[in-house]
Amino acid sequence: MHGGNDMVVEIVSVGTELLMGSIVNTNACHIARRLAHLGLDAYYQTVVGDNPERLRAALDVAFTRCDCVITTGGLGPTKDDLTKEMLLSYFGCTPTEDAEALRRLEERAARRGVPLTESMRKQATVPAGAIVLQNNNGTAPGVIIEKDGRACIMLPGPPKEMIPMFDEACSVFLRAKSDKVFVSMNIKLFTMAEKGLPVGESPVADRLGALVDGANPTVATYAKEDGVLVRVTAAAPTHEEGRALMAPTVAAAKEAIGAEYIKYVEED
């Protein structure tokens, strides 16, 4: 559909509360940054209320200018969560019940000592043939539909559910669609116990300052059991170009953190 191997992606955020400005659209911000890091182009973002016909119209427009739509919101058990039903009909998919999603919903209901209601159970309904993204932080699973050269990734609305699902599953799917090579360097820091140094994630992020705002290379901090990890990742046409692109950022990150805090640096 578009020149080159790279997919063009559009973000469609579903939710009347976003449209009214009741809540800030942090999801679109997170996804846009990750798409830039994956070397994928995103030219438009759309916000649409909880209305199936307007969502259908937004998708019609989106697919005239992109190959893949990422939706957030509208997957929960309530009446206005209509994204999935609309997309089932939009792509002409047969609904089917996902056994693993149902098992998780039943387990959750049993833990709470309540029966599984029909509205809760419908969250386990997915399009037949879709990739199901299990939700480790909530109830509604996400799905990836690919049909007739078009793809749609449906993610739940709550950021605490959306972010890990996007990062774990969608990055893998989207990365396969990119013609870039990804190179990462890990900067591992000492723990408090090892050095008695203040090396929590927040102070490290503070030291890195503006470096964490870069799109390519990206700099991310991770709080691990055995100390904070800073990962620098570059996307480039070749491994060598990725390394070269990353080198100044790695050097700047090491300098910002301070040598006495760094345990080791290695390529991922």
mmCIF file of C-alpha atoms in Angstrom:
data_model
loop_
_atom_site.group_PDB
_atom_site.id
_atom_site.type_symbol
_atom_site.label_atom_id
_atom_site.label_comp_id
_atom_site.label_asym_id
_atom_site.label_seq_id
_atom_site.Cartn_x
_atom_site.Cartn_y
_atom_site.Cartn_z
ATOM 1 C CA MET A 1 0.000 0.000 0.000
ATOM 2 C CA HIS A 2 2.823 2.394 0.832
ATOM 3 C CA GLY A 3 6.375 2.754 -0.487
ATOM 4 C CA GLY A 4 9.205 0.809 1.173
ATOM 5 C CA ASN A 5 8.736 -2.060 3.607
ATOM 6 C CA ASP A 6 7.606 0.086 6.469
ATOM 7 C CA MET A 7 4.077 0.084 7.675
ATOM 8 C CA VAL A 8 2.199 3.340 8.257
ATOM 9 C CA VAL A 9 0.297 3.295 11.545
ATOM 10 C CA GLU A 10 -2.574 5.420 12.830
ATOM 11 C CA ILE A 11 -3.724 5.745 16.448
ATOM 12 C CA VAL A 12 -7.479 5.832 17.095
ATOM 13 C CA SER A 13 -8.361 6.540 20.735
ATOM 14 C CA VAL A 14 -11.906 5.539 21.668
ATOM 15 C CA GLY A 15 -13.709 7.168 24.592
ATOM 16 C CA THR A 16 -16.128 10.020 25.128
ATOM 17 C CA GLU A 17 -14.202 11.081 28.253
ATOM 18 C CA LEU A 18 -11.106 11.673 26.059
ATOM 19 C CA LEU A 19 -13.146 13.639 23.555
ATOM 20 C CA MET A 20 -14.618 15.853 26.277
ATOM 21 C CA GLY A 21 -11.204 16.486 27.833
ATOM 22 C CA SER A 22 -12.228 14.769 31.079
ATOM 23 C CA ILE A 23 -9.016 12.731 30.950
ATOM 24 C CA VAL A 24 -5.719 13.340 29.177
ATOM 25 C CA ASN A 25 -4.812 10.989 26.319
ATOM 26 C CA THR A 26 -1.560 9.607 27.728
ATOM 27 C CA ASN A 27 -2.013 6.354 25.746
ATOM 28 C CA ALA A 28 -1.610 8.044 22.358
ATOM 29 C CA CYS A 29 1.498 9.811 23.662
ATOM 30 C CA HIS A 30 3.086 6.528 24.792
ATOM 31 C CA ILE A 31 2.214 4.685 21.562
ATOM 32 C CA ALA A 32 3.453 7.543 19.354
ATOM 33 C CA ARG A 33 6.835 7.553 21.107
ATOM 34 C CA ARG A 34 7.160 3.789 20.778
ATOM 35 C CA LEU A 35 6.219 3.883 17.073
ATOM 36 C CA ALA A 36 8.916 6.510 16.453
ATOM 37 C CA HIS A 37 11.383 4.253 18.234
ATOM 38 C CA LEU A 38 10.283 1.280 16.102
ATOM 39 C CA GLY A 39 10.995 3.320 12.984
ATOM 40 C CA LEU A 40 7.322 3.256 11.961
ATOM 41 C CA ASP A 41 5.536 6.292 10.550
ATOM 42 C CA ALA A 42 2.401 7.662 12.227
ATOM 43 C CA TYR A 43 0.951 10.758 10.539
ATOM 44 C CA TYR A 44 -2.469 11.034 12.200
ATOM 45 C CA GLN A 45 -4.129 10.486 15.570
ATOM 46 C CA THR A 46 -7.899 10.421 15.952
ATOM 47 C CA VAL A 47 -10.070 10.626 19.069
ATOM 48 C CA VAL A 48 -13.620 9.330 18.738
ATOM 49 C CA GLY A 49 -16.423 8.984 21.297
ATOM 50 C CA ASP A 50 -18.117 5.747 22.351
ATOM 51 C CA ASN A 51 -20.206 5.549 19.202
ATOM 52 C CA PRO A 52 -19.941 2.599 16.798
ATOM 53 C CA GLU A 53 -20.925 4.514 13.664
ATOM 54 C CA ARG A 54 -18.426 7.308 14.266
ATOM 55 C CA LEU A 55 -15.750 4.722 15.029
ATOM 56 C CA ARG A 56 -16.566 2.961 11.740
ATOM 57 C CA ALA A 57 -16.264 6.304 9.910
ATOM 58 C CA ALA A 58 -12.921 7.007 11.633
ATOM 59 C CA LEU A 59 -11.594 3.604 10.520
ATOM 60 C CA ASP A 60 -12.769 4.173 6.930
ATOM 61 C CA VAL A 61 -10.757 7.391 6.851
ATOM 62 C CA ALA A 62 -7.751 5.888 8.657
ATOM 63 C CA PHE A 63 -7.415 2.978 6.219
ATOM 64 C CA THR A 64 -7.242 5.369 3.255
ATOM 65 C CA ARG A 65 -3.880 6.580 4.611
ATOM 66 C CA CYS A 66 -2.426 3.789 6.770
ATOM 67 C CA ASP A 67 -1.890 0.013 6.841
ATOM 68 C CA CYS A 68 -2.398 -0.544 10.548
ATOM 69 C CA VAL A 69 -4.743 1.086 13.063
ATOM 70 C CA ILE A 70 -4.072 0.873 16.794
ATOM 71 C CA THR A 71 -7.214 1.423 18.863
ATOM 72 C CA THR A 72 -7.253 2.000 22.606
ATOM 73 C CA GLY A 73 -10.391 1.801 24.724
ATOM 74 C CA GLY A 74 -13.849 0.336 24.365
ATOM 75 C CA LEU A 75 -12.972 -3.285 25.241
ATOM 76 C CA GLY A 76 -14.426 -3.525 28.753
ATOM 77 C CA PRO A 77 -17.684 -5.088 29.987
ATOM 78 C CA THR A 78 -19.911 -1.990 30.010
ATOM 79 C CA LYS A 79 -22.579 -1.067 27.465
ATOM 80 C CA ASP A 80 -20.541 1.711 25.841
ATOM 81 C CA ASP A 81 -17.520 -0.560 25.271
ATOM 82 C CA LEU A 82 -18.356 -1.240 21.650
ATOM 83 C CA THR A 83 -14.971 -1.248 19.919
ATOM 84 C CA LYS A 84 -14.679 -5.017 19.622
ATOM 85 C CA GLU A 85 -18.249 -5.617 18.371
ATOM 86 C CA MET A 86 -17.836 -2.876 15.782
ATOM 87 C CA LEU A 87 -14.496 -4.227 14.588
ATOM 88 C CA LEU A 88 -15.842 -7.780 14.324
ATOM 89 C CA SER A 89 -18.425 -6.531 11.831
ATOM 90 C CA TYR A 90 -15.982 -4.083 10.185
ATOM 91 C CA PHE A 91 -13.540 -6.878 9.292
ATOM 92 C CA GLY A 92 -16.269 -9.480 8.727
ATOM 93 C CA CYS A 93 -14.819 -11.797 11.387
ATOM 94 C CA THR A 94 -16.653 -14.602 13.166
ATOM 95 C CA PRO A 95 -16.798 -14.120 16.944
ATOM 96 C CA THR A 96 -15.327 -16.950 18.991
ATOM 97 C CA GLU A 97 -14.629 -17.441 22.680
ATOM 98 C CA ASP A 98 -10.966 -17.514 23.666
ATOM 99 C CA ALA A 99 -10.438 -20.334 26.168
ATOM 100 C CA GLU A 100 -7.490 -18.732 27.964
ATOM 101 C CA ALA A 101 -9.237 -15.352 28.319
ATOM 102 C CA LEU A 102 -12.354 -17.123 29.653
ATOM 103 C CA ARG A 103 -10.275 -19.175 32.103
ATOM 104 C CA ARG A 104 -8.706 -15.960 33.446
ATOM 105 C CA LEU A 105 -12.117 -14.281 33.815
ATOM 106 C CA GLU A 106 -13.544 -17.340 35.640
ATOM 107 C CA GLU A 107 -10.512 -17.484 37.928
ATOM 108 C CA ARG A 108 -10.865 -13.785 38.733
ATOM 109 C CA ALA A 109 -14.587 -14.156 39.515
ATOM 110 C CA ALA A 110 -13.900 -17.197 41.721
ATOM 111 C CA ARG A 111 -11.194 -15.307 43.622
ATOM 112 C CA ARG A 112 -13.681 -12.548 44.325
ATOM 113 C CA GLY A 113 -16.382 -15.069 45.226
ATOM 114 C CA VAL A 114 -18.822 -13.699 42.635
ATOM 115 C CA PRO A 115 -20.492 -15.393 39.632
ATOM 116 C CA LEU A 116 -19.166 -14.548 36.154
ATOM 117 C CA THR A 117 -21.805 -12.278 34.631
ATOM 118 C CA GLU A 118 -22.678 -12.354 30.927
ATOM 119 C CA SER A 119 -21.327 -8.830 30.434
ATOM 120 C CA MET A 120 -17.996 -9.861 32.023
ATOM 121 C CA ARG A 121 -17.912 -13.092 30.010
ATOM 122 C CA LYS A 122 -18.317 -11.270 26.683
ATOM 123 C CA GLN A 123 -14.796 -9.891 27.196
ATOM 124 C CA ALA A 124 -13.504 -13.378 26.249
ATOM 125 C CA THR A 125 -15.165 -13.071 22.805
ATOM 126 C CA VAL A 126 -12.554 -12.399 20.125
ATOM 127 C CA PRO A 127 -12.475 -12.409 16.312
ATOM 128 C CA ALA A 128 -11.734 -15.924 14.978
ATOM 129 C CA GLY A 129 -8.203 -16.111 13.583
ATOM 130 C CA ALA A 130 -6.989 -13.042 15.511
ATOM 131 C CA ILE A 131 -3.862 -12.984 17.669
ATOM 132 C CA VAL A 132 -5.143 -12.705 21.256
ATOM 133 C CA LEU A 133 -3.140 -10.524 23.668
ATOM 134 C CA GLN A 134 -3.848 -11.764 27.197
ATOM 135 C CA ASN A 135 -4.253 -9.058 29.805
ATOM 136 C CA ASN A 136 -1.991 -9.557 32.838
ATOM 137 C CA ASN A 137 -3.197 -6.331 34.477
ATOM 138 C CA GLY A 138 -6.967 -6.380 33.949
ATOM 139 C CA THR A 139 -9.805 -8.351 32.393
ATOM 140 C CA ALA A 140 -10.230 -7.464 28.697
ATOM 141 C CA PRO A 141 -7.749 -9.117 26.330
ATOM 142 C CA GLY A 142 -6.439 -7.195 23.333
ATOM 143 C CA VAL A 143 -6.433 -8.572 19.782
ATOM 144 C CA ILE A 144 -4.537 -8.175 16.524
ATOM 145 C CA ILE A 145 -6.572 -8.682 13.325
ATOM 146 C CA GLU A 146 -4.839 -8.913 9.951
ATOM 147 C CA LYS A 147 -7.098 -9.116 6.920
ATOM 148 C CA ASP A 148 -6.826 -8.099 3.250
ATOM 149 C CA GLY A 149 -3.552 -6.221 3.762
ATOM 150 C CA ARG A 150 -4.936 -4.210 6.689
ATOM 151 C CA ALA A 151 -4.128 -4.709 10.343
ATOM 152 C CA CYS A 152 -5.850 -3.538 13.495
ATOM 153 C CA ILE A 153 -4.428 -3.771 17.007
ATOM 154 C CA MET A 154 -7.097 -3.356 19.695
ATOM 155 C CA LEU A 155 -5.850 -2.472 23.159
ATOM 156 C CA PRO A 156 -7.698 -1.744 26.416
ATOM 157 C CA GLY A 157 -8.062 1.859 27.562
ATOM 158 C CA PRO A 158 -6.625 1.897 31.114
ATOM 159 C CA PRO A 159 -2.919 2.856 30.776
ATOM 160 C CA LYS A 160 -1.815 0.292 33.379
ATOM 161 C CA GLU A 161 -3.285 -2.416 31.106
ATOM 162 C CA MET A 162 -2.506 -0.837 27.737
ATOM 163 C CA ILE A 163 1.179 0.012 28.244
ATOM 164 C CA PRO A 164 2.472 -3.460 29.210
ATOM 165 C CA MET A 165 0.288 -5.127 26.548
ATOM 166 C CA PHE A 166 1.545 -2.757 23.853
ATOM 167 C CA ASP A 167 5.156 -3.063 24.933
ATOM 168 C CA GLU A 168 5.166 -6.862 25.206
ATOM 169 C CA ALA A 169 3.036 -7.983 22.295
ATOM 170 C CA CYS A 170 2.612 -5.181 19.812
ATOM 171 C CA SER A 171 6.237 -4.171 19.701
ATOM 172 C CA VAL A 172 7.058 -7.713 18.574
ATOM 173 C CA PHE A 173 4.320 -7.626 15.914
ATOM 174 C CA LEU A 174 5.182 -4.110 14.715
ATOM 175 C CA ARG A 175 8.925 -4.703 14.811
ATOM 176 C CA ALA A 176 8.446 -7.580 12.349
ATOM 177 C CA LYS A 177 6.805 -5.064 9.980
ATOM 178 C CA SER A 178 9.720 -2.640 10.118
ATOM 179 C CA ASP A 179 12.733 -2.860 7.823
ATOM 180 C CA LYS A 180 14.994 -1.465 10.548
ATOM 181 C CA VAL A 181 17.518 -3.321 12.696
ATOM 182 C CA PHE A 182 17.413 -2.664 16.448
ATOM 183 C CA VAL A 183 20.592 -2.467 18.532
ATOM 184 C CA SER A 184 20.581 -2.035 22.314
ATOM 185 C CA MET A 185 23.224 -1.369 24.949
ATOM 186 C CA ASN A 186 22.506 -2.105 28.602
ATOM 187 C CA ILE A 187 24.093 0.059 31.286
ATOM 188 C CA LYS A 188 23.732 -1.858 34.558
ATOM 189 C CA LEU A 189 24.045 0.086 37.828
ATOM 190 C CA PHE A 190 25.150 -0.991 41.285
ATOM 191 C CA THR A 191 22.519 -1.413 43.973
ATOM 192 C CA MET A 192 22.330 0.488 47.235
ATOM 193 C CA ALA A 193 23.513 -2.635 49.116
ATOM 194 C CA GLU A 194 26.578 -3.024 46.898
ATOM 195 C CA LYS A 195 27.782 0.565 46.964
ATOM 196 C CA GLY A 196 25.590 2.515 49.343
ATOM 197 C CA LEU A 197 24.806 4.834 46.455
ATOM 198 C CA PRO A 198 21.421 6.469 45.734
ATOM 199 C CA VAL A 199 20.672 4.531 42.556
ATOM 200 C CA GLY A 200 16.862 4.317 42.471
ATOM 201 C CA GLU A 201 15.095 4.693 39.124
ATOM 202 C CA SER A 202 13.958 8.314 39.727
ATOM 203 C CA PRO A 203 17.379 9.777 40.586
ATOM 204 C CA VAL A 204 18.876 7.944 37.609
ATOM 205 C CA ALA A 205 16.188 9.354 35.274
ATOM 206 C CA ASP A 206 16.841 12.815 36.761
ATOM 207 C CA ARG A 207 20.558 12.501 36.004
ATOM 208 C CA LEU A 208 19.837 11.402 32.425
ATOM 209 C CA GLY A 209 17.645 14.498 31.958
ATOM 210 C CA ALA A 210 16.741 15.251 28.348
ATOM 211 C CA LEU A 211 18.424 12.039 27.105
ATOM 212 C CA VAL A 212 15.259 10.082 27.999
ATOM 213 C CA ASP A 213 13.238 12.239 25.558
ATOM 214 C CA GLY A 214 15.139 11.102 22.464
ATOM 215 C CA ALA A 215 13.191 9.211 19.747
ATOM 216 C CA ASN A 216 16.157 7.448 18.115
ATOM 217 C CA PRO A 217 18.197 6.396 19.991
ATOM 218 C CA THR A 218 15.821 5.939 22.923
ATOM 219 C CA VAL A 219 17.000 5.859 26.527
ATOM 220 C CA ALA A 220 14.818 3.978 29.041
ATOM 221 C CA THR A 221 15.261 3.177 32.738
ATOM 222 C CA TYR A 222 14.078 -0.077 34.319
ATOM 223 C CA ALA A 223 13.890 -0.776 38.061
ATOM 224 C CA LYS A 224 15.082 -4.378 38.483
ATOM 225 C CA GLU A 225 15.542 -6.494 41.604
ATOM 226 C CA ASP A 226 19.324 -6.452 41.122
ATOM 227 C CA GLY A 227 19.679 -2.748 40.414
ATOM 228 C CA VAL A 228 18.546 -0.176 37.868
ATOM 229 C CA LEU A 229 19.120 -0.883 34.179
ATOM 230 C CA VAL A 230 19.460 1.862 31.572
ATOM 231 C CA ARG A 231 18.863 0.657 28.019
ATOM 232 C CA VAL A 232 19.872 2.679 24.965
ATOM 233 C CA THR A 233 18.282 1.430 21.714
ATOM 234 C CA ALA A 234 18.865 2.614 18.160
ATOM 235 C CA ALA A 235 16.946 1.725 14.984
ATOM 236 C CA ALA A 236 18.949 1.825 11.759
ATOM 237 C CA PRO A 237 19.195 0.069 8.365
ATOM 238 C CA THR A 238 22.171 -2.045 9.536
ATOM 239 C CA HIS A 239 23.698 -3.262 12.807
ATOM 240 C CA GLU A 240 26.839 -1.180 12.229
ATOM 241 C CA GLU A 241 24.878 2.020 11.588
ATOM 242 C CA GLY A 242 22.815 1.312 14.713
ATOM 243 C CA ARG A 243 25.969 0.990 16.824
ATOM 244 C CA ALA A 244 27.421 4.196 15.355
ATOM 245 C CA LEU A 245 24.151 6.075 15.925
ATOM 246 C CA MET A 246 23.988 4.866 19.525
ATOM 247 C CA ALA A 247 27.623 5.519 20.540
ATOM 248 C CA PRO A 248 27.346 9.261 21.395
ATOM 249 C CA THR A 249 24.148 8.667 23.421
ATOM 250 C CA VAL A 250 25.729 5.770 25.354
ATOM 251 C CA ALA A 251 28.755 7.983 26.121
ATOM 252 C CA ALA A 252 26.501 10.865 27.232
ATOM 253 C CA ALA A 253 24.414 8.521 29.423
ATOM 254 C CA LYS A 254 27.518 7.065 31.096
ATOM 255 C CA GLU A 255 28.831 10.555 31.800
ATOM 256 C CA ALA A 256 25.458 11.728 33.172
ATOM 257 C CA ILE A 257 25.154 8.714 35.491
ATOM 258 C CA GLY A 258 28.768 8.772 36.716
ATOM 259 C CA ALA A 259 31.332 5.962 36.402
ATOM 260 C CA GLU A 260 31.197 5.014 40.106
ATOM 261 C CA TYR A 261 27.512 4.023 39.727
ATOM 262 C CA ILE A 262 28.022 1.742 36.713
ATOM 263 C CA LYS A 263 28.514 -1.982 37.217
ATOM 264 C CA TYR A 264 28.910 -2.960 33.551
ATOM 265 C CA VAL A 265 27.915 -1.996 29.974
ATOM 266 C CA GLU A 266 27.067 -4.671 27.417
ATOM 267 C CA GLU A 267 25.243 -5.075 24.130
ATOM 268 C CA ASP A 268 21.809 -6.618 24.466
#
